[in-house]
XYZ file of C-alpha atoms in Angstrom:
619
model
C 0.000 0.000 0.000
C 1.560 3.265 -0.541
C 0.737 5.857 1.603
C 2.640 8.654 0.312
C -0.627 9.538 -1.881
C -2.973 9.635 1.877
C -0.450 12.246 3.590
C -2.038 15.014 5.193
C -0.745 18.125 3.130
C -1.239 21.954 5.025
C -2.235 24.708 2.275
C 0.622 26.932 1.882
C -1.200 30.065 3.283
C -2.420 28.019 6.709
C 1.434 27.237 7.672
C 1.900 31.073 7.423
C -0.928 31.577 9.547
C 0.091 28.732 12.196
C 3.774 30.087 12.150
C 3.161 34.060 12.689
C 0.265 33.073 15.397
C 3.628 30.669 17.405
C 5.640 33.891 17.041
C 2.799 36.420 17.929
C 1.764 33.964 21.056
C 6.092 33.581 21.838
C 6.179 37.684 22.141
C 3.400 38.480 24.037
C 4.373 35.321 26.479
C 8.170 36.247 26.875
C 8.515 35.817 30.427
C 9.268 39.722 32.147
C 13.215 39.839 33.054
C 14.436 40.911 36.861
C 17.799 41.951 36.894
C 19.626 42.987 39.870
C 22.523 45.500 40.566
C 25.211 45.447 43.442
C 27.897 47.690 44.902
C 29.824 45.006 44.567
C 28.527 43.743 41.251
C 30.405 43.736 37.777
C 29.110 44.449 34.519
C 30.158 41.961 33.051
C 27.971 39.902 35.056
C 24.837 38.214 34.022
C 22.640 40.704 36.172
C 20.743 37.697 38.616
C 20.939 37.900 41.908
C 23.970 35.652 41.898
C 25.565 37.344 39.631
C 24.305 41.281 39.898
C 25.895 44.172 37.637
C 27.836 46.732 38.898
C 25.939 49.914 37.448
C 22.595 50.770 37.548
C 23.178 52.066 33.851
C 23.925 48.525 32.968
C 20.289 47.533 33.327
C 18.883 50.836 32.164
C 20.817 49.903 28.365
C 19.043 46.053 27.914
C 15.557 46.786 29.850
C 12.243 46.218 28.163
C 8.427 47.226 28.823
C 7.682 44.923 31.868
C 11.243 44.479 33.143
C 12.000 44.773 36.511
C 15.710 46.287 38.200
C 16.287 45.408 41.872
C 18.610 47.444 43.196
C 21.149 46.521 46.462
C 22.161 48.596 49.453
C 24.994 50.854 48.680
C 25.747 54.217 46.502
C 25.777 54.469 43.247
C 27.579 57.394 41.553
C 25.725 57.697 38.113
C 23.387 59.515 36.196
C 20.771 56.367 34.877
C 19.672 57.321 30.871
C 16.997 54.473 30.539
C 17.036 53.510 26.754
C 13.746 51.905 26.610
C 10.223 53.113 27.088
C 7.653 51.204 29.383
C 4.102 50.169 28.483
C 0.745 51.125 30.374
C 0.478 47.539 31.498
C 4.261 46.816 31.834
C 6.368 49.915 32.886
C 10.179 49.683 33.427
C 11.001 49.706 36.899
C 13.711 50.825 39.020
C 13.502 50.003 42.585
C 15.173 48.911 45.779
C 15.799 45.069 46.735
C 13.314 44.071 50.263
C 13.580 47.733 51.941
C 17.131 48.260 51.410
C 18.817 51.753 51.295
C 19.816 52.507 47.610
C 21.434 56.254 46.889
C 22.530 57.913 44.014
C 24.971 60.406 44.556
C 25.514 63.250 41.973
C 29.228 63.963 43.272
C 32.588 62.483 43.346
C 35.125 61.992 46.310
C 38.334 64.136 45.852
C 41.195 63.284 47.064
C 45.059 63.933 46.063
C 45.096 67.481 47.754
C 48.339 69.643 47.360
C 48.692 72.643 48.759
C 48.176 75.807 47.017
C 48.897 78.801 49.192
C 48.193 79.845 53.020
C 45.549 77.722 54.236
C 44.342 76.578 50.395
C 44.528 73.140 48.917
C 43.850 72.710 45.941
C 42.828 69.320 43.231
C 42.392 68.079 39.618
C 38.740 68.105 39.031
C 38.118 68.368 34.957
C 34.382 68.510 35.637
C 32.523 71.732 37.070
C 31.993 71.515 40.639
C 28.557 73.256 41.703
C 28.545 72.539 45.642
C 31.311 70.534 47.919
C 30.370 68.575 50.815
C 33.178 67.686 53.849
C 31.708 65.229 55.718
C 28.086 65.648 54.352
C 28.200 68.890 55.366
C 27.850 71.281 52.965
C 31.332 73.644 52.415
C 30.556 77.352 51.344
C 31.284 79.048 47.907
C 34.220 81.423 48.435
C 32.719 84.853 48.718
C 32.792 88.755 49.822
C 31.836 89.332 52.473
C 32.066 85.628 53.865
C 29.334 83.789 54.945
C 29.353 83.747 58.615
C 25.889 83.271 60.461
C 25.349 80.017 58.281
C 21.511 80.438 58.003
C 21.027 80.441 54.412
C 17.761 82.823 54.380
C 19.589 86.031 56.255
C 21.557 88.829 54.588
C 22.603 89.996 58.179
C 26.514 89.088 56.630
C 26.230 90.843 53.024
C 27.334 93.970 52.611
C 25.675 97.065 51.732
C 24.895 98.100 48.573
C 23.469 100.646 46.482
C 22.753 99.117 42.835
C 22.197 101.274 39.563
C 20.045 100.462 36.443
C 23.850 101.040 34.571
C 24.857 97.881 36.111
C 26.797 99.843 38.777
C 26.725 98.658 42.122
C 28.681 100.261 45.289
C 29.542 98.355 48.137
C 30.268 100.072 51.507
C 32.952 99.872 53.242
C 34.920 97.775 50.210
C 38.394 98.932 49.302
C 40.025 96.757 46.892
C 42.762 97.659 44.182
C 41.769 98.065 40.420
C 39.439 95.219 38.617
C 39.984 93.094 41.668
C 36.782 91.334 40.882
C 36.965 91.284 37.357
C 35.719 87.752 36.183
C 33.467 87.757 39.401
C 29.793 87.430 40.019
C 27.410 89.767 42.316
C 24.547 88.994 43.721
C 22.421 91.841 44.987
C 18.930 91.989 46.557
C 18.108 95.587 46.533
C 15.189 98.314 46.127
C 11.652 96.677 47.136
C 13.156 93.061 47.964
C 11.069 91.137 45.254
C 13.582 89.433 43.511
C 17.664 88.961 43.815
C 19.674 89.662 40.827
C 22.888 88.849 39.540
C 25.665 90.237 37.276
C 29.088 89.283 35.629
C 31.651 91.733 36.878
C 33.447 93.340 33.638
C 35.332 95.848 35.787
C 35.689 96.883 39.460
C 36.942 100.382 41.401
C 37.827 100.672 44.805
C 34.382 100.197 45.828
C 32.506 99.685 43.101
C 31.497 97.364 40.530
C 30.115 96.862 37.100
C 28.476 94.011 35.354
C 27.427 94.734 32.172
C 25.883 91.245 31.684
C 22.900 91.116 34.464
C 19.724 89.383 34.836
C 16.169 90.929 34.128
C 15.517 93.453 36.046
C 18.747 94.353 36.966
C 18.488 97.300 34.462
C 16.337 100.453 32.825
C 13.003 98.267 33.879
C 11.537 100.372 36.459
C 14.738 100.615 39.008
C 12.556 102.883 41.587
C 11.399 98.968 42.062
C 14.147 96.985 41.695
C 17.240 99.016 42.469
C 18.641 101.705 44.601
C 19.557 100.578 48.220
C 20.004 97.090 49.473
C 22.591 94.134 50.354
C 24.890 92.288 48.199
C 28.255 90.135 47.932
C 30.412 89.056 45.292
C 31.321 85.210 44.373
C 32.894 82.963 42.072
C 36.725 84.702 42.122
C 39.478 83.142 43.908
C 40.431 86.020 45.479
C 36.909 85.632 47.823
C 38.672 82.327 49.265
C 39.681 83.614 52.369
C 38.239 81.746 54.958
C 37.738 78.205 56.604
C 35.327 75.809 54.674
C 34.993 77.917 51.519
C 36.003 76.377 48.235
C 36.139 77.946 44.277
C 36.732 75.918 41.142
C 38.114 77.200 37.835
C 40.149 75.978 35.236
C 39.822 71.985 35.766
C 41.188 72.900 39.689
C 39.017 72.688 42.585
C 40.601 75.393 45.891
C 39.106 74.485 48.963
C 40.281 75.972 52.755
C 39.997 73.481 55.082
C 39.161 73.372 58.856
C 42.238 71.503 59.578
C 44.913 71.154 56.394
C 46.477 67.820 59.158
C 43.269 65.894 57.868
C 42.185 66.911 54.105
C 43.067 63.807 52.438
C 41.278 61.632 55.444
C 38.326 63.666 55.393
C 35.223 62.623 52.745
C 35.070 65.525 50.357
C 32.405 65.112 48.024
C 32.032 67.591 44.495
C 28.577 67.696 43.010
C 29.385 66.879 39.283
C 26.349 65.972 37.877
C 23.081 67.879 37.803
C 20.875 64.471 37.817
C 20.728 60.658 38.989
C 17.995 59.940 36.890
C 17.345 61.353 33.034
C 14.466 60.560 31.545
C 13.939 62.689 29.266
C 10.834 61.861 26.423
C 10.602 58.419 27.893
C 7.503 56.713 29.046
C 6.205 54.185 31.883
C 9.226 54.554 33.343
C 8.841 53.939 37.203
C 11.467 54.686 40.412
C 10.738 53.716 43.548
C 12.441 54.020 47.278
C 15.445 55.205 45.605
C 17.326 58.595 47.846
C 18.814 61.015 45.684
C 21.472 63.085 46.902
C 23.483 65.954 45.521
C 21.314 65.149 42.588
C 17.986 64.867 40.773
C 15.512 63.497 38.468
C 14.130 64.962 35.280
C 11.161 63.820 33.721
C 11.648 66.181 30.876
C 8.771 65.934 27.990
C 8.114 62.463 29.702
C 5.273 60.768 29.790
C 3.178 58.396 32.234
C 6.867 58.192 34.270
C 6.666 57.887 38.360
C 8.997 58.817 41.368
C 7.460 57.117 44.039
C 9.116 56.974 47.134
C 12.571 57.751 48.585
C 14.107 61.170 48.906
C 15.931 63.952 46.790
C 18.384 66.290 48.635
C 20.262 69.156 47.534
C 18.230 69.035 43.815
C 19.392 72.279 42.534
C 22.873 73.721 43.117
C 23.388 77.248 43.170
C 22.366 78.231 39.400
C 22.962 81.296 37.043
C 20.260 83.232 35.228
C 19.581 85.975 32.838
C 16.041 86.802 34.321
C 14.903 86.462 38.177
C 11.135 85.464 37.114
C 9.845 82.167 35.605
C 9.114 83.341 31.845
C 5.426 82.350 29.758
C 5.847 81.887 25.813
C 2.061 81.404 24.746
C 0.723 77.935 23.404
C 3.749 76.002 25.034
C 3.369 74.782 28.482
C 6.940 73.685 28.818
C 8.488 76.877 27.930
C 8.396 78.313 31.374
C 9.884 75.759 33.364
C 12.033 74.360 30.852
C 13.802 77.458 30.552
C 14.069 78.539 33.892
C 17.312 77.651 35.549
C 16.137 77.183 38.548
C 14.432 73.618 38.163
C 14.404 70.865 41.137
C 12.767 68.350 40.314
C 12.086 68.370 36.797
C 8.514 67.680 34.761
C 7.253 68.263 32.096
C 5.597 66.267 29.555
C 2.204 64.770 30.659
C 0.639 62.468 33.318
C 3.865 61.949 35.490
C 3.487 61.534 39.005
C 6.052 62.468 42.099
C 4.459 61.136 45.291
C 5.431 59.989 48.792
C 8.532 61.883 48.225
C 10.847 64.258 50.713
C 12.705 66.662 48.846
C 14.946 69.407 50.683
C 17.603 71.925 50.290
C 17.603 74.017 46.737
C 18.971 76.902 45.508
C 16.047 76.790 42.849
C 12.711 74.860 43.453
C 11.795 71.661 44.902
C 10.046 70.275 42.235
C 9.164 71.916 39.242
C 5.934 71.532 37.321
C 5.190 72.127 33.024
C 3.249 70.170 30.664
C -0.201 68.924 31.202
C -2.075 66.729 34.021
C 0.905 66.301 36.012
C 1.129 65.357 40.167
C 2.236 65.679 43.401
C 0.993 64.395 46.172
C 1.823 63.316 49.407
C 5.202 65.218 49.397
C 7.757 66.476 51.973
C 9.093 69.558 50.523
C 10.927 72.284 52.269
C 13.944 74.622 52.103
C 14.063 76.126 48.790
C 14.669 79.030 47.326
C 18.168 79.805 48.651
C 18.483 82.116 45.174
C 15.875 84.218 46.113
C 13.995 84.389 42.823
C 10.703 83.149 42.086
C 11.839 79.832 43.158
C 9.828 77.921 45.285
C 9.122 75.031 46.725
C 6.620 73.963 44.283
C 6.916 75.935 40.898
C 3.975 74.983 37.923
C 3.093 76.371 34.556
C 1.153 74.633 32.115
C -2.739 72.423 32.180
C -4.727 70.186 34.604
C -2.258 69.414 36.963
C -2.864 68.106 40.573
C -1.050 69.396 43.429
C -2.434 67.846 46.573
C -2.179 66.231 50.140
C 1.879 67.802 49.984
C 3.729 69.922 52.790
C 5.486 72.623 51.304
C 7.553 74.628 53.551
C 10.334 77.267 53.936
C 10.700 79.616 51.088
C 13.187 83.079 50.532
C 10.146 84.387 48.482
C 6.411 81.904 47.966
C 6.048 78.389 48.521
C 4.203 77.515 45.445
C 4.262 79.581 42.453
C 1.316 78.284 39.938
C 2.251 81.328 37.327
C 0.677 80.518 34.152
C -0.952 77.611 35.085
C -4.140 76.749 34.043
C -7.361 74.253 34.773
C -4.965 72.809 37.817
C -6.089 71.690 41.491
C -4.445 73.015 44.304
C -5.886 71.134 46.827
C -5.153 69.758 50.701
C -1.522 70.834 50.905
C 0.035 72.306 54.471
C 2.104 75.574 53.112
C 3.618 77.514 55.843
C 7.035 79.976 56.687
C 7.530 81.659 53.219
C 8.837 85.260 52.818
C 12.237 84.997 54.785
C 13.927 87.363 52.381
C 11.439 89.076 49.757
C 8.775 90.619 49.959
C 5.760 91.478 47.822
C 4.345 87.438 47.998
C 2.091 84.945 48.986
C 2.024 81.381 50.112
C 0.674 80.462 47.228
C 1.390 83.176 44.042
C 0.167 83.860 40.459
C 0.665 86.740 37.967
C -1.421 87.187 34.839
C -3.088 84.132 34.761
C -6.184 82.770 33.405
C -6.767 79.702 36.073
C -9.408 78.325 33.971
C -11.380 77.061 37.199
C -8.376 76.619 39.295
C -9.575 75.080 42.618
C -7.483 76.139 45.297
C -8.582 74.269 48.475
C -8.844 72.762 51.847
C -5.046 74.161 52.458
C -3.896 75.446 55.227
C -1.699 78.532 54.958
C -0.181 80.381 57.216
C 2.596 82.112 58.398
C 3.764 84.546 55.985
C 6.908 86.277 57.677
C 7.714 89.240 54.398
C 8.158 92.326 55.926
C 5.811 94.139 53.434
C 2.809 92.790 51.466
C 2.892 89.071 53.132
C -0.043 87.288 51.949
C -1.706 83.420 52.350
C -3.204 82.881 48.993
C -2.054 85.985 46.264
C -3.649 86.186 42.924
C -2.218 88.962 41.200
C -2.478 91.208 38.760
C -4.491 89.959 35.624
C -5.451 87.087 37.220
C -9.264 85.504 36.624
C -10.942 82.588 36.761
C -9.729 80.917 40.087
C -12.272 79.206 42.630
C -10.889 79.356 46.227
C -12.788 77.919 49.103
C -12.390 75.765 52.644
C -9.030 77.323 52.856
C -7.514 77.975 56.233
C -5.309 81.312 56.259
C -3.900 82.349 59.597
C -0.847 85.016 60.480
C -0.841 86.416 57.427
C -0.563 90.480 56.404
C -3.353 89.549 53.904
C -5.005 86.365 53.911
C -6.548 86.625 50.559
C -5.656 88.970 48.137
C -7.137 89.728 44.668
C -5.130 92.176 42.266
C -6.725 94.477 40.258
C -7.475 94.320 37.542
C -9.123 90.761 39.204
C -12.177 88.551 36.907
C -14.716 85.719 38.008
C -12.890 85.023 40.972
C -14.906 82.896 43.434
C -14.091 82.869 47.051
C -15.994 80.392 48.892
C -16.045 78.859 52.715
C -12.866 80.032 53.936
C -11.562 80.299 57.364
C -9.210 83.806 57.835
C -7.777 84.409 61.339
C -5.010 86.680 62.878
C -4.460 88.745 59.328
C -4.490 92.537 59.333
C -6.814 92.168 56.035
C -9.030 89.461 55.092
C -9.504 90.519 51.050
C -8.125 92.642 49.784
C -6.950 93.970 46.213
C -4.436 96.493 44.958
C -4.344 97.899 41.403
C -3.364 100.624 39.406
C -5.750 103.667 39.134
C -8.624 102.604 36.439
C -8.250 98.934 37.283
C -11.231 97.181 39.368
C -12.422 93.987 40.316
C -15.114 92.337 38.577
C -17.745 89.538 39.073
C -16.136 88.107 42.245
C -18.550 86.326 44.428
C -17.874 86.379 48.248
C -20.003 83.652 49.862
C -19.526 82.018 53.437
C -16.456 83.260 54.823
C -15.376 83.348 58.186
C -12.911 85.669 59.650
C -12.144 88.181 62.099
C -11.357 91.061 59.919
C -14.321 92.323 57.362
C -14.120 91.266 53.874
C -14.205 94.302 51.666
C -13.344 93.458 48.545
C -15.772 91.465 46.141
C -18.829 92.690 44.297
C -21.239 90.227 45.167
C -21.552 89.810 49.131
C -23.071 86.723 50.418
C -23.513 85.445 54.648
C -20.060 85.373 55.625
C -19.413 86.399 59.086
C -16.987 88.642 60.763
C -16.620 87.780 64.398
C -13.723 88.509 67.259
C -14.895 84.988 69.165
C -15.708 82.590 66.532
C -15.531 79.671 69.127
C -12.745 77.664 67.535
C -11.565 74.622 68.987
C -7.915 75.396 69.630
C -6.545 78.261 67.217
C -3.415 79.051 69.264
C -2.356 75.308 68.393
C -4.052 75.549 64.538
C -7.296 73.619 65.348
C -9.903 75.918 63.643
C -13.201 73.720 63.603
C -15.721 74.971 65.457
C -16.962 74.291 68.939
C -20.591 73.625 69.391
C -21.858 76.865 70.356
C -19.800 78.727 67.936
C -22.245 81.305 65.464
C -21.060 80.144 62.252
C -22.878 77.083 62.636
C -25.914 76.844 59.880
C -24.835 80.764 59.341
C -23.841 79.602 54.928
C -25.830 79.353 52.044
C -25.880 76.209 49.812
C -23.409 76.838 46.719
C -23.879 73.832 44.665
C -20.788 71.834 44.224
C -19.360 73.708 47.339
C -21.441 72.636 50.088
C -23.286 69.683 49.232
C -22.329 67.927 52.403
C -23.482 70.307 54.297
C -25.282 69.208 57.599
C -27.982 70.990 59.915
C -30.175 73.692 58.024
C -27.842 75.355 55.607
C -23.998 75.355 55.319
C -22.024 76.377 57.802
C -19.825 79.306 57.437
C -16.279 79.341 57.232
C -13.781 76.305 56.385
C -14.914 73.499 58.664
C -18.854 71.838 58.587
C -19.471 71.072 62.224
C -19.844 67.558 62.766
C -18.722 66.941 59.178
C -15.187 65.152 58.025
C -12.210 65.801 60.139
C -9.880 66.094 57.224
C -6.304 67.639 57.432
C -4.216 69.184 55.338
C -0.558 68.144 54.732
C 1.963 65.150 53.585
C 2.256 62.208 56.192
C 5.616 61.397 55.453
C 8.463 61.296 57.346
C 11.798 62.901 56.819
C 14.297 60.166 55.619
C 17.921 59.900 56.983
C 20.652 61.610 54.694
């Protein structure tokens, strides 16, 4: 019998079929890969747990959507460049291995000291140094006058100055010989305190100097403002190294004066060398978790659907140069602002990136800074910022729809979050507090010409405004509109709420004012006014006098709070702002008794706070 003529024969087009569904079913079934790195890896490992890489970097080159890097206890000098993008359903993580401690240090150790002259060592460092650490303590940029009271928002040590819109500035009680400074920077905060500016020195007298390349508005903008008297000091010249604990790098040489010359090379010095740990710039899915950052930080620049979730990020912005002392606007782009403002901490921009359960401390610039569209933070530690003073802050954001809530944000030279150009974003639930410690003309939370589109800011509490001049809790600004403001809390505050003129369709709702000078209020040029801004439900102890529609809020000296002197505004049961509201749909629709209660707290309603939970991390 021959059987040849009874095989079973396949049509061509069905084997095609059956192979590409084997392959299609092989993809989408590839097993997700978990590599692992070690301090004491190689990378010429396999990267298992056996056998873990060395770098962190390693992984980041050969990781795919769903892949997985475990990361062991130990520091790890790099700055990661993932080369992959994750997927919705299979992001590329980078994490820590069972609760260890993983940091990523932006700095190198220096060692091989020789000594220069008098007290001054000096190294070979071809990289530019931004800040020096001894110890993990942070060493001092060599300047004039030195820095002696070591509190980084006080210009008790700078010397007196009297700035001119020429670029002139004259420093009292300064005697130095003939272009001295020349190749020098000065830093001046002068006239009405808003902003600090800074200049390249082309020339220097006796007791004078001249930059004739100076930030905005270091100039012929409106000096009676910005200029005129004021303190400054002069950096970034190794004659300014003078003293213990100061350093200055130029020319591929780092000078540093040490406490004791016996120990420099035993000593840990550290040199910041690299802005970031983590670059992920126009990547997407890409997910960090419990990872510490220090003397660095991450950027999520024109990223997308990326997370930093977890961990800590210290020292994110080093002391930074810039040709204008205000975050910028360039219409239709809602990265410009951010993007091109030196200043950045934490860097997003992009859309739908997340930074959450995060502590983030100690900038020259922001904490974390905020363009793009529906980006968030939540649930963040942030405090310290602003050692520039600019329009830094702790929290800076331009752009659409982002969520900034549930954070505390605290410790600012000028405002603690700056939502400039922002628009359509929620503000909502954050603890912002001690802001104004060297400029003045602010507010806890600030904005400048800015449609808000419906901007909701709050359930915040905000407080403690220390400028010496205008000093106020939430500060919509000139041109602003469009911004709905209710169940705040605003205590010890010059002004708790103010509303520039000119001021449109600004809605202020439910909140709680205590211990300001001025409840509302609104400045504006002569001709400017306030329009269509509703004024419904607020309690306070000052009257509320700016608005042009007026509805039940109460003014009282003994509003029977709970425990004000320890920040516990809800109300006791007798107190008269019980049932005192009016129903504002989509306000107060959990209101409870006869109508809505007036002020910030519903009595017998949810006991909510304000404020991260988080604690602060060991460095």
């Amino acid at each position: 019998m021959n059987h040849k003529n009874n095989c079973f024969k396949l049509p061509k087009y069905l084997l095609i079929f059956l192979f590409g569904t084997i392959l299609l079913f092989a993809f989408h079934s590839r097993i997700n890969a978990q590599y692992y790195v070690s301090v004491n890896g190689s990378d010429e490992n396999v990267g298992s747990i056996q056998k873990p890489f060395k770098s962190i970097q390693k992984a980041a080159e050969i990781m795919v959507a769903g892949d997985t890097c475990f990361i062991r206890e130990g520091s790890y000098r790099e700055n990661v460049i993932p080369v992959n993008n994750g997927k919705q359903a299979a992001p590329v993580v980078f994490t820590n291995y069972n609760d260890e401690r993983v940091i990523i240090l932006g700095s190198e150790r220096i060692t091989d000291w020789k000594h220069h002259k008098g007290g001054i060592y000096k190294a070979f460092v071809p990289d530019i140094v931004t800040q020096l650490f001894v110890n993990r303590h942070r060493a001092f940029p060599a300047r004039y006058p030195d820095f002696i009271n070591g509190d980084m928002y006080s210009a008790s040590d700078w010397s007196q100055v009297i700035a001119y819109s020429n670029g002139k500035a004259v420093f009292q009680d300064m005697d130095k010989p003939e272009n001295y400074w020349k190749g020098a920077y000065c830093k001046i905060l002068t006239g009405h305190k808003w902003v600090a500016h800074i200049g390249e020195i082309s020339g220097s007298n006796s007791d004078s100097i001249q930059c004739d390349e100076r930030s905005v508005p270091w100039n012929d903008y409106n000096p009676g403002i910005y200029l005129g008297k004021g303190k400054g000091y002069i950096f970034k010249h190794l004659h300014a190294l003078d003293n213990v604990n100061e350093w200055h790098w130029q020319n591929d040489t780092l000078y540093y004066f040490p406490k004791n010359a016996a120990t420099i090379n035993s000593v840990i010095i550290e040199a910041r060398t690299r802005q970031y740990g983590f670059d992920c710039t126009n990547k997407s899915f890409i997910r960090i978790n419990n990872i510490h950052f220090v003397w660095s930080s991450v950027n999520f620049n024109a990223a997308a659907n990326c997370t930093l979730d977890g961990g800590s990020v210290w020292f994110p912005t080093p002391f930074f140069y810039y040709d204008n002392s205000w975050v910028r606007n360039k219409g239709g782009d809602e990265n410009y602002s951010i993007d091109h403002w030196d200043g950045k901490g934490v860097h997003i921009s992009g859309s739908n990136n997340i930074v959450r359960d995060c502590y983030v401390a100690y900038s020259w610039g922001d904490g974390v800074s905020i363009g793009g569209i529906h980006n968030k933070v939540k649930n963040c530690l942030i405090e310290n910022c602003n050692w520039s003073a600019t329009d830094a802050a702790a929290i800076s954001a331009t752009g659409f729809g982002h969520k900034i809530e549930g954070n505390t944000l605290r410790t600012a030279a000028r405002s603690i979050l700056v939502h400039r150009f922002c628009d359509s974003t929620d503000i909502r639930y954050n603890n912002l507090y001690n802001c104004g410690l060297m400029c003045d003309d602010l507010g806890l939370t600030y904005s400048y010409h800015t449609n808000g589109g419906k901007s909701e800011i709050a359930y915040n509490w905000v407080h403690d405004n220390h400028a010496s001049g205008t000093a106020s809790g939430i500060y919509l600004d000139n041109y602003d509109s469009n911004y709905v403001v209710h169940h705040n809390v605003v205590w010890n505050c010059a002004y708790a709420i103010q509303t520039n003129k000119p001021a449109v369709n600004h809605e202020i709702y439910n909140n709680t004012v205590w211990n300001c000078a001025n409840a509302l209020w609104a400045w504006g040029r002569e001709g400017t006014k306030v329009e269509n801004q509703s004024v419904f439900n607020n309690l306070s102890d000052k009257p509320l006098i700016i608005g042009t529609i007026f509805k039940t809020n109460l003014t009282t000296s003994n509003p029977l709070f709970i425990d004000p002197e320890n920040g516990n505004f809800r109300l006791h049961e007798d107190s008269p702002a019980i049932d005192f509201g009016t129903h504002i749909p989509g306000i107060t629709d959990d209101y409870m008794g006869k109508s809505p209660d007036a002020g910030s707290f519903e009595y017998g309603g949810n006991e909510r706070s304000a404020g991260s939970d988080i604690e602060i991390p060991d460095l």
